[in-house]
Amino acid sequence: MKRLEDIFVALNGWMLILMLSAMALIVGGNISFRYLTAHSFPWADEAARYLMIWLTFTGAGLILRLGGHVAITNLQDALPAKGQIVLRAAIVIGLLVFFGFMVHVGLQYAQRMQYQVSPALRIPFLYVYAAMPVGFGLLIVHLLLIARPFITAGAYKRPDESGTEASGPLPGGGNG
């Protein structure tokens, strides 16, 4: 199971790297083309915008598993150990319900937009709006993979050299 999780995380990370690279190449190429020829690619801004949307939604799961989203831990810190576990379990259940709802809403939006096409690229908006259910689906998978250590110890997966899990506030002053 650990190997499958590692493969899943690596694929998610490489997908983000490829999208960010494509976005950088498109924007950089468009800037170069504009300064060299005084013309721009008419589709470059649109493509970069849609890649940014996909980056945001598909990258949220990796950030979740690292504890990188905003968190206020004052209530948790004030509770006894058993209360902290109950609160974290309630948070996980609440997040799973919310993420599931957002997958449903995202699918509805994508379906409604399937016949409308983007102005420059002429692709159906279905492919743009699909980022929402895909991203929230990835959030569900990432949350399920980290739920047990998070609930029991408040631990997040951290990409450090030792491969150990960390807990507590994030480095840099933010609460985790």
CSV table of N, CA and C in Angstrom, one decimal:
chain,number,residue,atom,x,y,z
A,1,MET,N,0.8,-1.2,0.0
A,1,MET,CA,0.0,0.0,0.0
A,1,MET,C,0.9,1.3,0.0
A,2,LYS,N,2.0,1.2,0.8
A,2,LYS,CA,2.9,2.4,0.8
A,2,LYS,C,3.5,2.7,-0.5
A,3,ARG,N,3.8,1.6,-1.3
A,3,ARG,CA,4.4,1.8,-2.6
A,3,ARG,C,3.3,2.5,-3.5
A,4,LEU,N,2.1,2.0,-3.5
A,4,LEU,CA,1.0,2.7,-4.3
A,4,LEU,C,0.9,4.1,-3.9
A,5,GLU,N,0.9,4.4,-2.6
A,5,GLU,CA,0.8,5.8,-2.2
A,5,GLU,C,2.0,6.6,-2.7
A,6,ASP,N,3.2,6.1,-2.7
A,6,ASP,CA,4.3,6.8,-3.2
A,6,ASP,C,4.2,7.1,-4.7
A,7,ILE,N,3.7,6.1,-5.4
A,7,ILE,CA,3.5,6.2,-6.9
A,7,ILE,C,2.5,7.3,-7.1
A,8,PHE,N,1.4,7.2,-6.4
A,8,PHE,CA,0.3,8.2,-6.5
A,8,PHE,C,0.8,9.7,-6.3
A,9,VAL,N,1.5,9.8,-5.2
A,9,VAL,CA,2.1,11.2,-4.8
A,9,VAL,C,3.1,11.6,-5.9
A,10,ALA,N,3.9,10.7,-6.4
A,10,ALA,CA,4.9,11.1,-7.4
A,10,ALA,C,4.2,11.5,-8.7
A,11,LEU,N,3.2,10.7,-9.1
A,11,LEU,CA,2.5,11.1,-10.3
A,11,LEU,C,1.8,12.4,-10.2
A,12,ASN,N,1.2,12.7,-9.0
A,12,ASN,CA,0.5,14.0,-8.8
A,12,ASN,C,1.6,15.1,-8.9
A,13,GLY,N,2.7,14.9,-8.3
A,13,GLY,CA,3.8,15.9,-8.3
A,13,GLY,C,4.3,16.1,-9.7
A,14,TRP,N,4.5,15.0,-10.5
A,14,TRP,CA,5.0,15.2,-11.8
A,14,TRP,C,4.0,15.9,-12.7
A,15,MET,N,2.7,15.6,-12.5
A,15,MET,CA,1.7,16.3,-13.3
A,15,MET,C,1.8,17.8,-13.0
A,16,LEU,N,2.0,18.2,-11.8
A,16,LEU,CA,2.1,19.6,-11.5
A,16,LEU,C,3.4,20.2,-12.1
A,17,ILE,N,4.5,19.5,-12.1
A,17,ILE,CA,5.7,20.0,-12.7
A,17,ILE,C,5.5,20.2,-14.2
A,18,LEU,N,4.9,19.2,-14.9
A,18,LEU,CA,4.6,19.3,-16.3
A,18,LEU,C,3.7,20.5,-16.6
A,19,MET,N,2.7,20.7,-15.8
A,19,MET,CA,1.8,21.8,-16.1
A,19,MET,C,2.5,23.2,-15.9
A,20,LEU,N,3.2,23.2,-14.8
A,20,LEU,CA,3.9,24.5,-14.5
A,20,LEU,C,5.0,24.8,-15.6
A,21,SER,N,5.7,23.7,-16.0
A,21,SER,CA,6.7,23.9,-17.1
A,21,SER,C,6.0,24.4,-18.4
A,22,ALA,N,4.9,23.7,-18.7
A,22,ALA,CA,4.1,24.1,-19.9
A,22,ALA,C,3.7,25.6,-19.8
A,23,MET,N,3.2,26.0,-18.6
A,23,MET,CA,2.8,27.4,-18.4
A,23,MET,C,3.9,28.3,-18.6
A,24,ALA,N,5.1,28.0,-18.0
A,24,ALA,CA,6.3,28.9,-18.1
A,24,ALA,C,6.7,29.0,-19.6
A,25,LEU,N,6.7,27.9,-20.3
A,25,LEU,CA,7.2,27.9,-21.7
A,25,LEU,C,6.2,28.7,-22.5
A,26,ILE,N,4.9,28.5,-22.3
A,26,ILE,CA,3.9,29.3,-23.1
A,26,ILE,C,4.1,30.8,-22.8
A,27,VAL,N,4.1,31.2,-21.6
A,27,VAL,CA,4.2,32.6,-21.2
A,27,VAL,C,5.6,33.2,-21.7
A,28,GLY,N,6.6,32.4,-21.4
A,28,GLY,CA,8.0,32.9,-21.8
A,28,GLY,C,8.1,33.0,-23.3
A,29,GLY,N,7.6,32.0,-24.0
A,29,GLY,CA,7.6,32.0,-25.5
A,29,GLY,C,6.7,33.2,-26.0
A,30,ASN,N,5.6,33.5,-25.4
A,30,ASN,CA,4.8,34.6,-25.9
A,30,ASN,C,5.4,35.9,-25.6
A,31,ILE,N,6.1,36.1,-24.5
A,31,ILE,CA,6.8,37.3,-24.2
A,31,ILE,C,8.0,37.5,-25.2
A,32,SER,N,8.7,36.4,-25.5
A,32,SER,CA,9.8,36.5,-26.5
A,32,SER,C,9.3,36.9,-27.9
A,33,PHE,N,8.2,36.2,-28.2
A,33,PHE,CA,7.6,36.4,-29.6
A,33,PHE,C,7.1,37.8,-29.7
A,34,ARG,N,6.5,38.3,-28.6
A,34,ARG,CA,6.0,39.7,-28.7
A,34,ARG,C,7.1,40.7,-28.8
A,35,TYR,N,8.2,40.5,-28.1
A,35,TYR,CA,9.3,41.5,-28.2
A,35,TYR,C,10.1,41.4,-29.5
A,36,LEU,N,10.2,40.2,-30.0
A,36,LEU,CA,10.9,40.0,-31.3
A,36,LEU,C,10.1,40.3,-32.5
A,37,THR,N,8.8,40.2,-32.5
A,37,THR,CA,8.0,40.4,-33.7
A,37,THR,C,6.9,41.4,-33.5
A,38,ALA,N,6.7,41.9,-32.3
A,38,ALA,CA,5.6,42.9,-32.0
A,38,ALA,C,4.2,42.2,-32.1
A,39,HIS,N,4.1,40.9,-32.1
A,39,HIS,CA,2.9,40.1,-32.2
A,39,HIS,C,2.9,39.1,-31.0
A,40,SER,N,1.7,38.8,-30.6
A,40,SER,CA,1.5,37.7,-29.5
A,40,SER,C,0.8,36.6,-30.1
A,41,PHE,N,0.9,35.4,-29.4
A,41,PHE,CA,0.1,34.3,-29.7
A,41,PHE,C,-1.3,34.6,-29.2
A,42,PRO,N,-2.3,34.5,-29.9
A,42,PRO,CA,-3.7,34.8,-29.4
A,42,PRO,C,-4.2,33.9,-28.3
A,43,TRP,N,-3.6,32.7,-28.3
A,43,TRP,CA,-4.1,31.7,-27.3
A,43,TRP,C,-3.3,31.5,-26.1
A,44,ALA,N,-2.1,32.2,-26.0
A,44,ALA,CA,-1.2,32.0,-24.9
A,44,ALA,C,-1.8,32.4,-23.5
A,45,ASP,N,-2.4,33.5,-23.4
A,45,ASP,CA,-3.0,34.0,-22.1
A,45,ASP,C,-4.0,33.0,-21.6
A,46,GLU,N,-4.9,32.6,-22.6
A,46,GLU,CA,-5.9,31.6,-22.2
A,46,GLU,C,-5.4,30.3,-21.8
A,47,ALA,N,-4.4,29.8,-22.5
A,47,ALA,CA,-3.8,28.5,-22.1
A,47,ALA,C,-3.1,28.6,-20.8
A,48,ALA,N,-2.4,29.7,-20.5
A,48,ALA,CA,-1.7,29.9,-19.2
A,48,ALA,C,-2.8,29.9,-18.1
A,49,ARG,N,-3.9,30.6,-18.3
A,49,ARG,CA,-4.9,30.8,-17.3
A,49,ARG,C,-5.5,29.4,-17.0
A,50,TYR,N,-5.8,28.6,-18.0
A,50,TYR,CA,-6.4,27.3,-17.8
A,50,TYR,C,-5.4,26.3,-17.1
A,51,LEU,N,-4.1,26.4,-17.4
A,51,LEU,CA,-3.1,25.6,-16.7
A,51,LEU,C,-3.0,26.0,-15.3
A,52,MET,N,-3.2,27.3,-15.0
A,52,MET,CA,-3.1,27.8,-13.6
A,52,MET,C,-4.3,27.3,-12.8
A,53,ILE,N,-5.5,27.2,-13.5
A,53,ILE,CA,-6.7,26.6,-12.8
A,53,ILE,C,-6.4,25.2,-12.5
A,54,TRP,N,-5.9,24.4,-13.4
A,54,TRP,CA,-5.6,23.0,-13.2
A,54,TRP,C,-4.5,22.8,-12.1
A,55,LEU,N,-3.5,23.7,-12.1
A,55,LEU,CA,-2.4,23.6,-11.1
A,55,LEU,C,-3.0,23.8,-9.7
A,56,THR,N,-3.9,24.8,-9.6
A,56,THR,CA,-4.5,25.1,-8.3
A,56,THR,C,-5.3,23.9,-7.7
A,57,PHE,N,-6.2,23.4,-8.5
A,57,PHE,CA,-7.0,22.3,-8.0
A,57,PHE,C,-6.3,21.0,-7.8
A,58,THR,N,-5.4,20.7,-8.7
A,58,THR,CA,-4.7,19.4,-8.6
A,58,THR,C,-3.5,19.4,-7.6
A,59,GLY,N,-3.0,20.6,-7.3
A,59,GLY,CA,-2.0,20.7,-6.3
A,59,GLY,C,-2.4,20.8,-4.9
A,60,ALA,N,-3.7,21.1,-4.7
A,60,ALA,CA,-4.3,21.3,-3.3
A,60,ALA,C,-4.1,20.0,-2.5
A,61,GLY,N,-4.2,18.9,-3.1
A,61,GLY,CA,-4.1,17.6,-2.3
A,61,GLY,C,-2.7,17.4,-1.8
A,62,LEU,N,-1.7,17.7,-2.6
A,62,LEU,CA,-0.3,17.6,-2.1
A,62,LEU,C,0.0,18.6,-1.0
A,63,ILE,N,-0.6,19.8,-1.1
A,63,ILE,CA,-0.4,20.8,0.0
A,63,ILE,C,-1.1,20.3,1.3
A,64,LEU,N,-2.3,19.7,1.1
A,64,LEU,CA,-3.1,19.2,2.3
A,64,LEU,C,-2.2,18.2,3.0
A,65,ARG,N,-1.6,17.3,2.3
A,65,ARG,CA,-0.9,16.2,3.0
A,65,ARG,C,0.4,16.7,3.7
A,66,LEU,N,0.8,17.9,3.3
A,66,LEU,CA,2.0,18.5,4.0
A,66,LEU,C,1.6,19.4,5.1
A,67,GLY,N,0.2,19.7,5.3
A,67,GLY,CA,-0.2,20.6,6.3
A,67,GLY,C,0.0,22.0,5.9
A,68,GLY,N,0.0,22.3,4.6
A,68,GLY,CA,0.3,23.6,4.1
A,68,GLY,C,-0.9,24.6,4.0
A,69,HIS,N,-2.1,24.1,4.2
A,69,HIS,CA,-3.2,25.0,4.2
A,69,HIS,C,-3.4,25.7,5.5
A,70,VAL,N,-4.0,26.8,5.5
A,70,VAL,CA,-4.2,27.6,6.7
A,70,VAL,C,-5.0,26.8,7.7
A,71,ALA,N,-4.5,26.9,9.0
A,71,ALA,CA,-5.1,26.2,10.1
A,71,ALA,C,-5.0,27.0,11.3
A,72,ILE,N,-6.0,27.1,12.1
A,72,ILE,CA,-6.0,27.8,13.4
A,72,ILE,C,-6.1,26.7,14.4
A,73,THR,N,-5.1,26.5,15.3
A,73,THR,CA,-5.1,25.4,16.2
A,73,THR,C,-5.4,25.7,17.6
A,74,ASN,N,-5.9,26.9,17.9
A,74,ASN,CA,-6.1,27.4,19.3
A,74,ASN,C,-7.0,26.4,20.0
A,75,LEU,N,-8.2,26.1,19.4
A,75,LEU,CA,-9.1,25.2,20.1
A,75,LEU,C,-8.5,23.8,20.3
A,76,GLN,N,-7.9,23.3,19.3
A,76,GLN,CA,-7.2,22.0,19.4
A,76,GLN,C,-6.2,22.0,20.5
A,77,ASP,N,-5.4,23.0,20.6
A,77,ASP,CA,-4.3,23.1,21.6
A,77,ASP,C,-4.9,23.2,23.0
A,78,ALA,N,-6.1,23.7,23.1
A,78,ALA,CA,-6.7,23.9,24.4
A,78,ALA,C,-7.4,22.6,25.0
A,79,LEU,N,-7.6,21.7,24.1
A,79,LEU,CA,-8.3,20.4,24.5
A,79,LEU,C,-7.3,19.4,25.0
A,80,PRO,N,-7.8,18.5,25.9
A,80,PRO,CA,-7.0,17.4,26.3
A,80,PRO,C,-6.7,16.4,25.1
A,81,ALA,N,-5.8,15.5,25.2
A,81,ALA,CA,-5.4,14.6,24.1
A,81,ALA,C,-6.6,13.9,23.5
A,82,LYS,N,-7.5,13.4,24.3
A,82,LYS,CA,-8.7,12.7,23.7
A,82,LYS,C,-9.6,13.6,22.9
A,83,GLY,N,-9.7,14.8,23.5
A,83,GLY,CA,-10.6,15.8,22.8
A,83,GLY,C,-9.9,16.3,21.5
A,84,GLN,N,-8.6,16.3,21.4
A,84,GLN,CA,-7.9,16.7,20.2
A,84,GLN,C,-8.2,15.6,19.1
A,85,ILE,N,-8.1,14.4,19.5
A,85,ILE,CA,-8.4,13.3,18.5
A,85,ILE,C,-9.8,13.4,18.0
A,86,VAL,N,-10.8,13.6,18.9
A,86,VAL,CA,-12.2,13.7,18.5
A,86,VAL,C,-12.3,14.9,17.5
A,87,LEU,N,-11.7,16.0,17.8
A,87,LEU,CA,-11.8,17.2,17.0
A,87,LEU,C,-11.2,17.0,15.6
A,88,ARG,N,-10.0,16.3,15.6
A,88,ARG,CA,-9.4,16.1,14.3
A,88,ARG,C,-10.2,15.1,13.5
A,89,ALA,N,-10.8,14.1,14.1
A,89,ALA,CA,-11.7,13.1,13.4
A,89,ALA,C,-12.9,13.9,12.8
A,90,ALA,N,-13.5,14.8,13.6
A,90,ALA,CA,-14.6,15.6,13.1
A,90,ALA,C,-14.2,16.4,11.9
A,91,ILE,N,-13.0,17.0,12.0
A,91,ILE,CA,-12.4,17.8,10.9
A,91,ILE,C,-12.3,16.9,9.6
A,92,VAL,N,-11.8,15.7,9.8
A,92,VAL,CA,-11.6,14.9,8.6
A,92,VAL,C,-12.9,14.5,8.0
A,93,ILE,N,-13.9,14.2,8.8
A,93,ILE,CA,-15.2,13.8,8.3
A,93,ILE,C,-15.9,15.0,7.6
A,94,GLY,N,-15.8,16.2,8.3
A,94,GLY,CA,-16.3,17.4,7.6
A,94,GLY,C,-15.6,17.7,6.3
A,95,LEU,N,-14.3,17.5,6.2
A,95,LEU,CA,-13.6,17.8,5.0
A,95,LEU,C,-14.0,16.8,3.9
A,96,LEU,N,-14.2,15.5,4.3
A,96,LEU,CA,-14.6,14.5,3.3
A,96,LEU,C,-16.0,14.8,2.8
A,97,VAL,N,-16.9,15.2,3.6
A,97,VAL,CA,-18.2,15.6,3.2
A,97,VAL,C,-18.2,16.8,2.2
A,98,PHE,N,-17.4,17.8,2.6
A,98,PHE,CA,-17.3,19.0,1.8
A,98,PHE,C,-16.6,18.7,0.4
A,99,PHE,N,-15.5,17.9,0.5
A,99,PHE,CA,-14.8,17.6,-0.8
A,99,PHE,C,-15.8,16.8,-1.7
A,100,GLY,N,-16.5,15.8,-1.1
A,100,GLY,CA,-17.5,15.0,-1.9
A,100,GLY,C,-18.5,15.9,-2.5
A,101,PHE,N,-19.0,16.9,-1.8
A,101,PHE,CA,-20.0,17.8,-2.3
A,101,PHE,C,-19.4,18.6,-3.4
A,102,MET,N,-18.2,19.1,-3.3
A,102,MET,CA,-17.6,19.9,-4.3
A,102,MET,C,-17.3,19.0,-5.6
A,103,VAL,N,-17.0,17.7,-5.5
A,103,VAL,CA,-16.9,16.9,-6.6
A,103,VAL,C,-18.2,16.9,-7.4
A,104,HIS,N,-19.3,16.7,-6.6
A,104,HIS,CA,-20.6,16.7,-7.2
A,104,HIS,C,-21.0,18.0,-7.9
A,105,VAL,N,-20.7,19.1,-7.3
A,105,VAL,CA,-20.9,20.4,-7.8
A,105,VAL,C,-20.0,20.7,-9.1
A,106,GLY,N,-18.8,20.3,-9.0
A,106,GLY,CA,-17.9,20.4,-10.1
A,106,GLY,C,-18.3,19.6,-11.3
A,107,LEU,N,-18.8,18.4,-11.1
A,107,LEU,CA,-19.3,17.6,-12.2
A,107,LEU,C,-20.5,18.3,-12.9
A,108,GLN,N,-21.4,18.9,-12.0
A,108,GLN,CA,-22.6,19.6,-12.6
A,108,GLN,C,-22.1,20.8,-13.4
A,109,TYR,N,-21.2,21.6,-12.9
A,109,TYR,CA,-20.6,22.7,-13.7
A,109,TYR,C,-20.0,22.3,-15.0
A,110,ALA,N,-19.2,21.2,-14.9
A,110,ALA,CA,-18.5,20.7,-16.1
A,110,ALA,C,-19.5,20.3,-17.2
A,111,GLN,N,-20.6,19.6,-16.7
A,111,GLN,CA,-21.6,19.1,-17.6
A,111,GLN,C,-22.3,20.3,-18.3
A,112,ARG,N,-22.6,21.3,-17.5
A,112,ARG,CA,-23.4,22.5,-18.1
A,112,ARG,C,-22.5,23.2,-19.1
A,113,MET,N,-21.2,23.2,-19.0
A,113,MET,CA,-20.3,23.9,-19.9
A,113,MET,C,-19.8,23.1,-21.0
A,114,GLN,N,-20.3,21.9,-21.2
A,114,GLN,CA,-19.7,21.0,-22.2
A,114,GLN,C,-19.9,21.5,-23.7
A,115,TYR,N,-20.9,22.4,-23.9
A,115,TYR,CA,-21.1,22.8,-25.3
A,115,TYR,C,-20.6,24.2,-25.6
A,116,GLN,N,-20.1,24.9,-24.5
A,116,GLN,CA,-19.5,26.2,-24.7
A,116,GLN,C,-18.0,26.1,-24.9
A,117,VAL,N,-17.5,26.8,-25.9
A,117,VAL,CA,-16.0,26.7,-26.2
A,117,VAL,C,-15.3,27.9,-25.8
A,118,SER,N,-14.0,27.8,-25.5
A,118,SER,CA,-13.2,28.9,-25.1
A,118,SER,C,-12.9,29.8,-26.4
A,119,PRO,N,-12.7,31.1,-26.2
A,119,PRO,CA,-12.6,32.0,-27.3
A,119,PRO,C,-11.4,31.8,-28.2
A,120,ALA,N,-10.2,31.5,-27.6
A,120,ALA,CA,-9.0,31.4,-28.4
A,120,ALA,C,-8.7,30.0,-28.8
A,121,LEU,N,-8.7,29.1,-27.8
A,121,LEU,CA,-8.3,27.7,-28.0
A,121,LEU,C,-9.4,26.9,-28.7
A,122,ARG,N,-10.6,27.4,-28.5
A,122,ARG,CA,-11.8,26.7,-29.1
A,122,ARG,C,-12.0,25.3,-28.5
A,123,ILE,N,-11.6,25.1,-27.2
A,123,ILE,CA,-11.8,23.8,-26.5
A,123,ILE,C,-13.1,23.9,-25.7
A,124,PRO,N,-13.8,22.9,-25.5
A,124,PRO,CA,-15.0,22.9,-24.6
A,124,PRO,C,-14.6,23.3,-23.2
A,125,PHE,N,-15.4,24.2,-22.6
A,125,PHE,CA,-15.1,24.6,-21.2
A,125,PHE,C,-15.2,23.4,-20.3
A,126,LEU,N,-15.8,22.3,-20.7
A,126,LEU,CA,-15.9,21.1,-19.9
A,126,LEU,C,-14.5,20.7,-19.4
A,127,TYR,N,-13.4,20.9,-20.3
A,127,TYR,CA,-12.1,20.5,-19.9
A,127,TYR,C,-11.5,21.5,-18.9
A,128,VAL,N,-11.9,22.7,-18.9
A,128,VAL,CA,-11.5,23.7,-17.9
A,128,VAL,C,-12.2,23.4,-16.5
A,129,TYR,N,-13.5,23.2,-16.6
A,129,TYR,CA,-14.3,23.0,-15.4
A,129,TYR,C,-14.0,21.6,-14.8
A,130,ALA,N,-13.5,20.7,-15.6
A,130,ALA,CA,-13.2,19.4,-15.0
A,130,ALA,C,-12.1,19.4,-14.0
A,131,ALA,N,-11.4,20.5,-13.9
A,131,ALA,CA,-10.3,20.7,-12.9
A,131,ALA,C,-10.9,20.6,-11.5
A,132,MET,N,-12.1,21.1,-11.3
A,132,MET,CA,-12.7,21.2,-10.0
A,132,MET,C,-13.0,19.8,-9.5
A,133,PRO,N,-13.8,18.9,-10.2
A,133,PRO,CA,-14.1,17.6,-9.6
A,133,PRO,C,-12.8,16.7,-9.5
A,134,VAL,N,-11.9,16.9,-10.5
A,134,VAL,CA,-10.6,16.1,-10.5
A,134,VAL,C,-9.8,16.5,-9.2
A,135,GLY,N,-9.7,17.8,-9.0
A,135,GLY,CA,-8.9,18.3,-7.9
A,135,GLY,C,-9.5,17.9,-6.5
A,136,PHE,N,-10.8,18.0,-6.4
A,136,PHE,CA,-11.4,17.6,-5.1
A,136,PHE,C,-11.4,16.1,-5.0
A,137,GLY,N,-11.5,15.4,-6.1
A,137,GLY,CA,-11.3,13.9,-6.0
A,137,GLY,C,-9.9,13.6,-5.5
A,138,LEU,N,-8.9,14.3,-6.0
A,138,LEU,CA,-7.5,14.1,-5.5
A,138,LEU,C,-7.4,14.5,-4.0
A,139,LEU,N,-8.1,15.6,-3.6
A,139,LEU,CA,-8.1,15.9,-2.2
A,139,LEU,C,-8.7,14.8,-1.3
A,140,ILE,N,-9.7,14.2,-1.8
A,140,ILE,CA,-10.3,13.1,-1.0
A,140,ILE,C,-9.3,11.9,-0.9
A,141,VAL,N,-8.6,11.6,-1.9
A,141,VAL,CA,-7.7,10.5,-1.9
A,141,VAL,C,-6.5,10.9,-0.9
A,142,HIS,N,-6.0,12.1,-1.1
A,142,HIS,CA,-4.9,12.5,-0.2
A,142,HIS,C,-5.3,12.5,1.3
A,143,LEU,N,-6.5,13.0,1.5
A,143,LEU,CA,-7.0,13.1,2.9
A,143,LEU,C,-7.2,11.7,3.5
A,144,LEU,N,-7.7,10.8,2.7
A,144,LEU,CA,-7.9,9.4,3.2
A,144,LEU,C,-6.5,8.8,3.5
A,145,LEU,N,-5.5,9.1,2.7
A,145,LEU,CA,-4.2,8.5,2.9
A,145,LEU,C,-3.5,9.1,4.2
A,146,ILE,N,-3.8,10.3,4.6
A,146,ILE,CA,-3.1,10.9,5.7
A,146,ILE,C,-4.1,10.9,7.0
A,147,ALA,N,-5.3,10.5,6.8
A,147,ALA,CA,-6.3,10.7,7.9
A,147,ALA,C,-5.9,10.0,9.2
A,148,ARG,N,-5.4,8.8,9.1
A,148,ARG,CA,-5.1,8.1,10.4
A,148,ARG,C,-4.0,8.8,11.2
A,149,PRO,N,-2.8,9.1,10.6
A,149,PRO,CA,-1.8,9.7,11.4
A,149,PRO,C,-2.2,11.1,11.8
A,150,PHE,N,-3.0,11.8,11.0
A,150,PHE,CA,-3.5,13.1,11.4
A,150,PHE,C,-4.4,13.0,12.6
A,151,ILE,N,-5.4,12.1,12.5
A,151,ILE,CA,-6.3,12.0,13.6
A,151,ILE,C,-5.7,11.6,14.9
A,152,THR,N,-4.8,10.6,14.8
A,152,THR,CA,-4.2,10.0,16.1
A,152,THR,C,-3.1,10.9,16.7
A,153,ALA,N,-2.3,11.6,15.8
A,153,ALA,CA,-1.2,12.3,16.3
A,153,ALA,C,-1.1,13.8,15.8
A,154,GLY,N,-2.0,14.2,15.0
A,154,GLY,CA,-1.9,15.5,14.4
A,154,GLY,C,-0.8,15.7,13.5
A,155,ALA,N,-0.3,14.5,12.9
A,155,ALA,CA,0.9,14.5,12.1
A,155,ALA,C,0.6,14.7,10.6
A,156,TYR,N,1.4,15.4,9.9
A,156,TYR,CA,1.4,15.5,8.5
A,156,TYR,C,2.5,14.8,7.8
A,157,LYS,N,2.4,14.5,6.6
A,157,LYS,CA,3.6,14.0,5.8
A,157,LYS,C,4.5,15.1,5.5
A,158,ARG,N,5.7,15.0,5.8
A,158,ARG,CA,6.7,16.1,5.4
A,158,ARG,C,7.8,15.5,4.6
A,159,PRO,N,8.1,16.2,3.5
A,159,PRO,CA,9.1,15.7,2.6
A,159,PRO,C,10.6,16.0,3.1
A,160,ASP,N,10.9,15.5,4.3
A,160,ASP,CA,12.3,15.7,4.8
A,160,ASP,C,13.1,14.5,4.5
A,161,GLU,N,14.4,14.6,4.8
A,161,GLU,CA,15.3,13.5,4.4
A,161,GLU,C,15.0,12.2,5.1
A,162,SER,N,14.5,12.2,6.3
A,162,SER,CA,14.3,11.0,7.1
A,162,SER,C,13.0,10.3,6.7
A,163,GLY,N,12.1,11.0,6.0
A,163,GLY,CA,10.9,10.4,5.7
A,163,GLY,C,9.9,10.3,6.9
A,164,THR,N,10.2,10.9,8.0
A,164,THR,CA,9.3,10.9,9.1
A,164,THR,C,8.2,11.9,9.0
A,165,GLU,N,7.2,11.6,9.8
A,165,GLU,CA,6.0,12.6,9.8
A,165,GLU,C,6.3,13.6,10.8
A,166,ALA,N,5.8,14.8,10.6
A,166,ALA,CA,6.0,15.9,11.5
A,166,ALA,C,4.6,16.3,12.0
A,167,SER,N,4.6,17.0,13.2
A,167,SER,CA,3.4,17.6,13.7
A,167,SER,C,3.6,18.9,14.3
A,168,GLY,N,2.6,19.6,14.6
A,168,GLY,CA,2.7,20.9,15.2
A,168,GLY,C,2.8,22.0,14.2
A,169,PRO,N,3.1,23.2,14.6
A,169,PRO,CA,3.1,24.4,13.7
A,169,PRO,C,4.1,24.2,12.6
A,170,LEU,N,3.7,24.8,11.5
A,170,LEU,CA,4.6,24.8,10.3
A,170,LEU,C,5.8,25.7,10.5
A,171,PRO,N,7.0,25.4,9.9
A,171,PRO,CA,8.1,26.3,10.0
A,171,PRO,C,7.8,27.6,9.4
A,172,GLY,N,8.3,28.7,9.9
A,172,GLY,CA,8.1,30.0,9.3
A,172,GLY,C,7.0,30.8,10.1
A,173,GLY,N,6.5,30.2,11.2
A,173,GLY,CA,5.7,31.0,12.0
A,173,GLY,C,4.2,30.7,11.9
A,174,GLY,N,3.7,30.0,10.8
A,174,GLY,CA,2.3,29.8,10.7
A,174,GLY,C,1.9,28.6,11.5
A,175,ASN,N,0.6,28.5,11.9
A,175,ASN,CA,0.1,27.4,12.6
A,175,ASN,C,-0.3,26.3,11.6
A,176,GLY,N,0.0,25.1,11.9
A,176,GLY,CA,-0.3,24.0,11.0
A,176,GLY,C,-1.3,23.1,11.5
